[in-house]
Short mmCIF file of C-alpha atoms and ligand atoms in Angstrom, two decimals:
data_model
loop_
_atom_site.label_atom_id
_atom_site.label_comp_id
_atom_site.label_asym_id
_atom_site.label_seq_id
_atom_site.Cartn_x
_atom_site.Cartn_y
_atom_site.Cartn_z
CA UNK A 1 187.35 87.64 -14.96
CA UNK A 2 186.33 84.59 -16.99
CA UNK A 3 188.16 81.36 -16.31
CA UNK A 4 189.88 79.34 -19.01
CA UNK A 5 189.31 75.60 -19.40
CA UNK A 6 191.75 73.52 -21.45
CA UNK A 7 190.15 70.32 -22.71
CA UNK A 8 192.08 67.71 -24.69
CA UNK A 9 190.16 65.66 -27.25
CA UNK A 10 187.08 67.84 -27.69
CA UNK A 11 186.29 66.79 -31.26
CA UNK A 12 183.53 64.46 -30.08
CA UNK A 13 182.17 62.47 -27.15
CA UNK A 14 183.07 63.29 -23.58
CA UNK A 15 185.56 66.07 -24.41
CA UNK A 16 182.95 67.94 -26.44
CA UNK A 17 180.46 67.52 -23.57
CA UNK A 18 182.98 68.97 -21.09
CA UNK A 19 183.57 71.86 -23.51
CA UNK A 20 179.83 72.51 -23.63
CA UNK A 21 179.55 72.25 -19.84
CA UNK A 22 182.34 74.72 -19.08
CA UNK A 23 181.26 77.11 -21.86
CA UNK A 24 177.75 77.09 -20.36
CA UNK A 25 179.36 78.25 -17.09
CA UNK A 26 180.97 81.20 -18.92
CA UNK A 27 184.50 79.77 -19.22
CA UNK A 28 186.69 80.55 -22.21
CA UNK A 29 188.01 77.40 -23.80
CA UNK A 30 191.14 75.97 -25.34
CA UNK A 31 190.18 72.73 -27.06
CA UNK A 32 192.33 70.20 -28.88
CA UNK A 33 191.72 67.54 -31.50
CA UNK A 34 193.06 66.20 -34.77
CA UNK A 35 189.95 66.09 -36.99
CA UNK A 36 190.41 69.73 -37.92
CA UNK A 37 187.13 70.48 -39.72
CA UNK A 38 185.05 69.01 -36.93
CA UNK A 39 186.84 70.70 -34.04
CA UNK A 40 186.71 74.08 -35.79
CA UNK A 41 182.96 73.64 -36.33
CA UNK A 42 182.60 72.73 -32.64
CA UNK A 43 184.49 75.89 -31.67
CA UNK A 44 182.26 78.07 -33.83
CA UNK A 45 179.05 76.63 -32.48
CA UNK A 46 180.26 76.86 -28.84
CA UNK A 47 181.22 80.50 -29.41
CA UNK A 48 177.87 81.30 -30.99
CA UNK A 49 175.83 79.48 -28.37
CA UNK A 50 177.65 80.56 -25.20
CA UNK A 51 179.41 83.83 -26.21
CA UNK A 52 182.81 82.70 -24.88
CA UNK A 53 186.22 82.65 -26.59
CA UNK A 54 187.19 79.28 -27.98
CA UNK A 55 190.70 78.63 -29.20
CA UNK A 56 191.46 75.48 -31.17
CA UNK A 57 194.84 73.76 -31.06
CA UNK A 58 195.32 70.94 -33.54
CA UNK A 59 197.53 68.54 -31.65
CA UNK A 60 198.78 64.99 -32.04
CA UNK A 61 199.31 64.01 -28.41
CA UNK A 62 200.52 60.45 -28.81
CA UNK A 63 204.17 61.24 -29.48
CA UNK A 64 206.88 62.99 -27.52
CA UNK A 65 207.35 65.64 -30.23
CA UNK A 66 203.62 66.28 -30.50
CA UNK A 67 203.26 66.70 -26.73
CA UNK A 68 206.27 69.03 -26.52
CA UNK A 69 204.95 71.14 -29.42
CA UNK A 70 201.58 71.35 -27.70
CA UNK A 71 203.10 72.45 -24.38
CA UNK A 72 205.05 75.15 -26.23
CA UNK A 73 201.78 76.38 -27.74
CA UNK A 74 200.16 76.57 -24.30
CA UNK A 75 203.17 78.55 -23.10
CA UNK A 76 202.52 80.75 -20.09
CA UNK A 77 198.78 81.08 -20.55
CA UNK A 78 196.67 80.90 -17.40
CA UNK A 79 194.76 77.62 -17.28
CA UNK A 80 192.14 77.49 -14.52
CA UNK A 81 190.63 74.13 -15.44
CA UNK A 82 192.33 71.22 -17.19
CA UNK A 83 190.42 68.22 -18.51
CA UNK A 84 192.80 65.43 -19.57
CA UNK A 85 190.31 63.63 -21.79
CA UNK A 86 191.93 62.58 -25.11
CA UNK A 87 192.14 58.82 -25.36
CA UNK A 88 191.63 55.86 -27.66
CA UNK A 89 191.03 52.12 -27.48
CA UNK A 90 192.88 49.14 -28.90
CA UNK A 91 191.38 45.85 -30.05
CA UNK A 92 194.16 43.25 -30.34
CA UNK A 93 195.54 41.18 -27.52
CA UNK A 94 198.63 42.74 -25.93
CA UNK A 95 201.06 40.41 -27.67
CA UNK A 96 199.60 41.27 -31.09
CA UNK A 97 199.49 45.03 -30.54
CA UNK A 98 201.98 46.75 -32.85
CA UNK A 99 204.80 48.43 -30.93
CA UNK A 100 203.87 51.80 -32.43
CA UNK A 101 200.34 51.50 -30.99
CA UNK A 102 201.73 50.55 -27.58
CA UNK A 103 203.90 53.68 -27.65
CA UNK A 104 201.04 55.90 -28.82
CA UNK A 105 198.78 54.71 -26.03
CA UNK A 106 201.41 55.20 -23.34
CA UNK A 107 202.31 58.65 -24.68
CA UNK A 108 198.70 59.81 -24.85
CA UNK A 109 197.20 58.20 -21.77
CA UNK A 110 200.18 58.32 -19.40
CA UNK A 111 202.89 60.71 -20.57
CA UNK A 112 200.65 63.49 -21.92
CA UNK A 113 198.36 63.37 -18.87
CA UNK A 114 201.39 63.53 -16.57
CA UNK A 115 203.33 66.26 -18.42
CA UNK A 116 200.33 68.47 -19.07
CA UNK A 117 199.19 68.19 -15.46
CA UNK A 118 202.60 69.18 -14.12
CA UNK A 119 202.88 72.00 -16.69
CA UNK A 120 199.54 73.52 -15.71
CA UNK A 121 199.72 72.72 -12.01
CA UNK A 122 202.74 74.98 -11.41
CA UNK A 123 200.63 78.06 -12.26
CA UNK A 124 197.68 76.71 -10.25
CA UNK A 125 199.90 76.28 -7.20
CA UNK A 126 201.20 79.87 -7.58
CA UNK A 127 197.61 81.14 -7.75
CA UNK A 128 196.35 78.60 -5.18
CA UNK A 129 193.40 77.89 -7.42
CA UNK A 130 192.42 75.44 -10.14
CA UNK A 131 190.77 72.17 -11.12
CA UNK A 132 192.15 69.14 -12.92
CA UNK A 133 189.81 66.45 -14.21
CA UNK A 134 191.42 63.27 -15.52
CA UNK A 135 189.35 60.85 -17.57
CA UNK A 136 189.86 57.26 -16.51
CA UNK A 137 187.40 54.41 -17.14
CA UNK A 138 185.56 51.59 -15.41
CA UNK A 139 188.17 49.50 -17.23
CA UNK A 140 190.56 50.65 -14.50
CA UNK A 141 188.63 48.61 -11.92
CA UNK A 142 188.38 45.44 -13.96
CA UNK A 143 191.00 44.59 -16.52
CA UNK A 144 189.70 42.37 -19.33
CA UNK A 145 191.54 40.23 -21.85
CA UNK A 146 192.14 42.35 -25.01
CA UNK A 147 191.98 45.51 -22.93
CA UNK A 148 195.17 45.09 -20.94
CA UNK A 149 197.14 48.19 -21.92
CA UNK A 150 194.11 50.48 -21.99
CA UNK A 151 192.98 49.37 -18.51
CA UNK A 152 196.48 49.75 -17.15
CA UNK A 153 196.79 53.34 -18.37
CA UNK A 154 193.40 54.14 -16.84
CA UNK A 155 194.45 52.64 -13.51
CA UNK A 156 197.56 54.85 -13.61
CA UNK A 157 195.24 57.85 -14.00
CA UNK A 158 193.31 56.95 -10.83
CA UNK A 159 196.47 56.43 -8.79
CA UNK A 160 198.02 59.63 -10.15
CA UNK A 161 194.89 61.65 -9.33
CA UNK A 162 194.49 60.28 -5.80
CA UNK A 163 198.16 60.93 -5.08
CA UNK A 164 197.84 64.51 -6.31
CA UNK A 165 194.72 64.99 -4.23
CA UNK A 166 196.71 64.13 -1.11
CA UNK A 167 199.72 66.27 -2.10
CA UNK A 168 197.41 69.23 -2.74
CA UNK A 169 195.47 68.98 0.50
CA UNK A 170 195.38 72.36 2.19
CA UNK A 171 195.28 74.17 -1.20
CA UNK A 172 192.30 75.36 -3.22
CA UNK A 173 193.23 73.12 -6.16
CA UNK A 174 190.82 70.28 -6.81
CA UNK A 175 191.52 67.08 -8.75
CA UNK A 176 189.13 64.37 -9.88
CA UNK A 177 189.37 61.11 -11.82
CA UNK A 178 186.22 60.22 -13.76
CA UNK A 179 185.53 56.53 -14.49
CA UNK A 180 182.66 56.14 -16.93
CA UNK A 181 181.25 52.94 -18.41
CA UNK A 182 180.32 52.74 -22.11
CA UNK A 183 179.95 56.16 -23.75
CA UNK A 184 178.03 56.86 -26.93
CA UNK A 185 180.93 58.61 -28.71
CA UNK A 186 183.38 58.11 -31.59
CA UNK A 187 185.66 55.92 -29.45
CA UNK A 188 184.61 52.49 -30.70
CA UNK A 189 184.52 53.52 -34.38
CA UNK A 190 188.05 54.95 -34.08
CA UNK A 191 189.26 51.62 -32.70
CA UNK A 192 187.26 49.63 -35.27
CA UNK A 193 185.36 47.93 -32.47
CA UNK A 194 181.94 46.94 -33.69
CA UNK A 195 179.64 47.44 -30.74
CA UNK A 196 175.88 47.63 -30.55
CA UNK A 197 175.48 51.19 -29.31
CA UNK A 198 171.73 50.84 -29.01
CA UNK A 199 172.38 48.61 -25.99
CA UNK A 200 170.74 50.17 -22.93
CA UNK A 201 170.58 49.11 -19.29
CA UNK A 202 173.27 48.64 -16.68
CA UNK A 203 176.12 48.08 -19.14
CA UNK A 204 174.60 50.06 -21.98
CA UNK A 205 175.91 53.13 -23.80
CA UNK A 206 175.25 56.50 -22.17
CA UNK A 207 175.00 59.98 -23.53
CA UNK A 208 178.25 61.90 -22.79
CA UNK A 209 176.36 65.04 -21.66
CA UNK A 210 174.60 62.96 -18.96
CA UNK A 211 177.94 61.51 -17.83
CA UNK A 212 179.50 64.97 -17.53
CA UNK A 213 176.46 66.26 -15.60
CA UNK A 214 176.79 63.36 -13.10
CA UNK A 215 180.56 63.72 -12.81
CA UNK A 216 180.25 67.47 -12.16
CA UNK A 217 177.68 66.78 -9.41
CA UNK A 218 180.32 64.52 -7.85
CA UNK A 219 182.88 67.31 -8.32
CA UNK A 220 180.61 69.69 -6.40
CA UNK A 221 180.48 67.07 -3.62
CA UNK A 222 184.32 67.00 -3.67
CA UNK A 223 184.47 63.37 -4.79
CA UNK A 224 188.02 62.59 -5.94
CA UNK A 225 186.89 59.54 -7.90
CA UNK A 226 183.66 59.90 -9.82
CA UNK A 227 181.99 56.75 -11.13
CA UNK A 228 179.04 58.27 -12.93
CA UNK A 229 177.29 55.08 -14.11
CA UNK A 230 175.43 52.50 -12.02
CA UNK A 231 176.96 49.57 -13.95
CA UNK A 232 180.47 50.95 -13.43
CA UNK A 233 179.75 51.43 -9.70
CA UNK A 234 178.66 47.78 -9.48
CA UNK A 235 181.83 46.60 -11.26
CA UNK A 236 183.99 48.62 -8.89
CA UNK A 237 182.34 47.11 -5.80
CA UNK A 238 182.07 43.54 -7.11
CA UNK A 239 185.70 43.34 -8.20
CA UNK A 240 186.88 44.33 -4.72
CA UNK A 241 185.17 41.34 -3.14
CA UNK A 242 185.38 38.59 -5.76
CA UNK A 243 188.04 35.92 -5.26
CA UNK A 244 190.62 36.58 -8.00
CA UNK A 245 190.18 33.22 -9.77
CA UNK A 246 186.46 33.82 -10.05
CA UNK A 247 187.12 37.34 -11.31
CA UNK A 248 189.46 36.00 -14.04
CA UNK A 249 186.78 33.58 -15.26
CA UNK A 250 184.01 36.21 -15.22
CA UNK A 251 186.21 38.80 -16.95
CA UNK A 252 187.11 36.33 -19.71
CA UNK A 253 183.44 35.48 -20.22
CA UNK A 254 182.37 39.14 -20.27
CA UNK A 255 185.15 39.96 -22.71
CA UNK A 256 184.14 37.28 -25.18
CA UNK A 257 180.48 38.31 -24.88
CA UNK A 258 181.37 41.72 -26.31
CA UNK A 259 181.44 41.96 -30.07
CA UNK A 260 184.28 44.51 -29.76
CA UNK A 261 186.26 45.54 -26.73
CA UNK A 262 186.23 48.77 -24.74
N1 NAP B 1 183.82 55.45 -25.10
C1 NAP B 1 183.80 54.76 -23.98
O1 NAP B 1 183.03 53.80 -23.84
C2 NAP B 1 184.69 55.18 -22.84
C3 NAP B 1 184.50 54.59 -21.58
C4 NAP B 1 185.28 55.00 -20.51
C5 NAP B 1 186.24 55.98 -20.68
N2 NAP B 1 186.41 56.55 -21.92
C6 NAP B 1 187.42 57.61 -22.06
O2 NAP B 1 186.78 58.84 -22.34
C7 NAP B 1 187.68 59.71 -23.03
C8 NAP B 1 186.98 60.32 -24.22
O3 NAP B 1 186.64 59.29 -25.13
P1 NAP B 1 185.29 59.32 -25.98
O4 NAP B 1 184.54 58.11 -25.64
O5 NAP B 1 184.64 60.65 -25.86
O6 NAP B 1 185.88 59.08 -27.45
P2 NAP B 1 185.98 59.97 -28.79
O7 NAP B 1 184.64 60.50 -29.16
O8 NAP B 1 186.70 59.10 -29.76
O9 NAP B 1 186.91 61.19 -28.35
C9 NAP B 1 188.28 61.01 -28.15
C10 NAP B 1 189.00 62.33 -28.30
O10 NAP B 1 190.41 62.10 -28.10
C11 NAP B 1 191.13 62.64 -29.20
N3 NAP B 1 192.31 61.83 -29.49
C12 NAP B 1 192.37 60.50 -29.70
N4 NAP B 1 193.61 60.12 -30.00
C13 NAP B 1 194.37 61.25 -30.00
C14 NAP B 1 195.74 61.52 -30.25
N5 NAP B 1 196.58 60.55 -30.58
N6 NAP B 1 196.18 62.79 -30.15
C15 NAP B 1 195.32 63.78 -29.83
N7 NAP B 1 194.02 63.60 -29.58
C16 NAP B 1 193.55 62.35 -29.67
C17 NAP B 1 190.18 62.59 -30.37
O11 NAP B 1 190.57 63.55 -31.33
P3 NAP B 1 190.35 63.32 -32.91
O12 NAP B 1 189.14 62.47 -33.04
O13 NAP B 1 190.17 64.69 -33.44
O14 NAP B 1 191.56 62.63 -33.40
C18 NAP B 1 188.85 62.91 -29.71
O15 NAP B 1 188.67 64.31 -29.62
C19 NAP B 1 188.91 58.86 -23.37
O16 NAP B 1 189.94 59.13 -22.46
C20 NAP B 1 188.41 57.43 -23.20
O17 NAP B 1 189.45 56.55 -22.86
C21 NAP B 1 185.66 56.18 -23.00
#
């Protein structure tokens, strides 16, 4: 029987690439988003291309009510694969971030990831089978000024995933946190960050399909943390060894060299 993959935030970018990946493996999909016309078009083209069922749920996942409504819509459906992908960026410094934006980010990138994982995991544990992929970021390894809240939520995701991995040892349920660098997606436009997306090289923008392909190779190798980009791998290693004061200076310089912030 075909498996079902639930992917949050599949309107564009990484979520859409995961949808394409799992559809290409014959999985039926449940995909979420808020830009209704676009996500419905995505569903139609995935159905036509891969001959799988694609259900769309329009869901605002950055509020308690929205998350609870969404969980009620999922109900007791069997979810074999969950990709906690929906996310957004913020530009202002922490002190200048409106309280409503702080709440939205914590609801989407901490509360929704946590609740949805627990909701789906209960069935996976009963069936002793399943996969949960949580999208973190290289920002989790290196917090930058003007990226404080975002980085902190992404670090939570790594910790949460590694903890689950240990709790689920001895089962056939697999979890992975994926930590990409810059993705060529709608992310920076949504946050009104003006970035030069033609930038290539170590810290350049990558195609989301290529990131998903690399992360899924890591998944096949049972890597719990996937860092699919070379630049992100370098950041992860460097930050571990740099004296903290030097790290603070370098992070501040890197942050101000960006025209927007990730
Ligand atoms: N872009 C990067 O450079 C980068 C780097 C590292 C990690 N990431 C992470 O990768 C993931 C995917 O981002 P992306 O780059 O693919 O960006 P994207 O193209 O903007 O996609 C983000 C998805 O999340 C959904 N979403 C955003 N806010 C939402 C909300 N409040 N409620 C429900 N859905 C919401 C969006 O839906 P609608 O558009 O329909 O509202 C969209 O489908 C995120 O978790 C992000 O933090 C991104």
